[in-house]
Amino acid sequence: MGRCTVGYEGIDIGRETIMMSKKGSLKVITMATVVVLVNCLLCPLLSLAQQARPVFDVITINAAITPPVAQYTLAGIAAAEKSGAAGLIILLDTPGGLDTSMREMAKGILNAKVPVIVFVYPPGARAASAGVIITAAAHIAVMAPGTNIGAAHPVAIGIGGAMDKTMAQKVENDAAAYVRAIAEQRGRNADWLEKAVRKSASITAEDALRHRVIDFVAEDVPKLLAMIDKEEIMLSGGKSPVRIKSRDAILNEKVMSLRQEILTAISNPNVAYILMLLGLAGLYFEFTSPGALLPGIIGGISLLLAFFSLQTLPVNYAGVLLILFAVNQPRGPFAGHHRRHFSPPRFFFPANITGELCRCPLDTLCGHSLYRGDKGNQPWCVVGGRNCCPGSRFNAAL
């Protein structure tokens, strides 16, 4: 009986243990279910709160105003418009640049469908020359302490850069009218901005704020965002003011691509001037020492890059011309000795003052010689390696 009693007592204890374990499992399952439900309810709310935070795209311009910089800026504006960003912040530090590139940037900012904030930053930066007009065109212009703005008088660059008095006056009046029109549209001090163009006036950030050239002075981007919150601006084509929401904003930095960085380095006005000199020198050596090839190749490439840098040629046309220039070059270091693989073009040159013509083959892959007759009325022409004009008796290097 004792063994049976013990046995029954053991069975009762086991059942109680099983019941307790079942109750614990139910508690764990209940708690897990509650946690899952809470997460399911809170996650959408959190994501909605995250989505409600405004996003500002940020681009950095720390170079001269050139065609690649203008393209970078316009691409940043288009990306901000497409993504629905709350605005675009341009961190600006420039010594100036090309007039045509500056006007492209100013036009893009004036017609932007999102607020564009130009911030002359960091301390020690400047918005000189073309940077003045770009800053004035912004919906909100901000400068950091220790920065300056001004000196926007237009100057000519390149070989023979000095303009005559009439041309200089025309360019100056055009730039002054342009910056005054922008200032009046943005409600800025048009008199001082015109003075910056005509007299090359320059002022500090604090003076610019006092003269109503800019809207704020901020130490960094977070303080800038705090200052511009709830500011109202007018967008292009808008009928009513738009209120900026920048509280707890998310910054989305847009950096230059490798292609844009290379083009920016090449298109620097100082580099453009050097490329122009190299191009002219290369062509001069090629014409005076025909057949050397290397000076002509370097000169041609340098001139095309210089034309692109000075915005004489758009980047697409410059690329096409470089490709065509490469196609017409000889293949290999001894290409000049394999003329049979090429069909020399034929050119016409004047034979005498009466307008007669001499039809001559011209081989551009070897040395050119100038063949000329010993009489004044004998024809002459430039040919590659042989005399095509009857009556010539001597030649000379071209």
Short mmCIF file of C-alpha atoms in Angstrom, two decimals, residues 44 61 73 88 158 172 183 258 274 293 358 370 377 394:
data_model
loop_
_atom_site.label_atom_id
_atom_site.label_comp_id
_atom_site.label_asym_id
_atom_site.label_seq_id
_atom_site.Cartn_x
_atom_site.Cartn_y
_atom_site.Cartn_z
CA PRO A 44 4.23 52.06 -39.69
CA ILE A 61 31.13 73.90 -55.25
CA THR A 73 24.56 72.40 -60.30
CA LEU A 88 18.76 72.19 -52.28
CA GLY A 158 42.81 84.28 -72.80
CA GLU A 172 30.09 96.03 -67.72
CA ALA A 183 18.46 91.63 -56.95
CA LEU A 258 34.76 61.12 -61.41
CA ILE A 274 47.97 76.85 -70.53
CA LEU A 293 53.42 64.22 -85.62
CA CYS A 358 47.15 73.06 -109.59
CA LEU A 370 56.89 73.32 -100.90
CA ASN A 377 53.93 82.53 -113.10
CA PHE A 394 63.65 73.21 -106.24
#
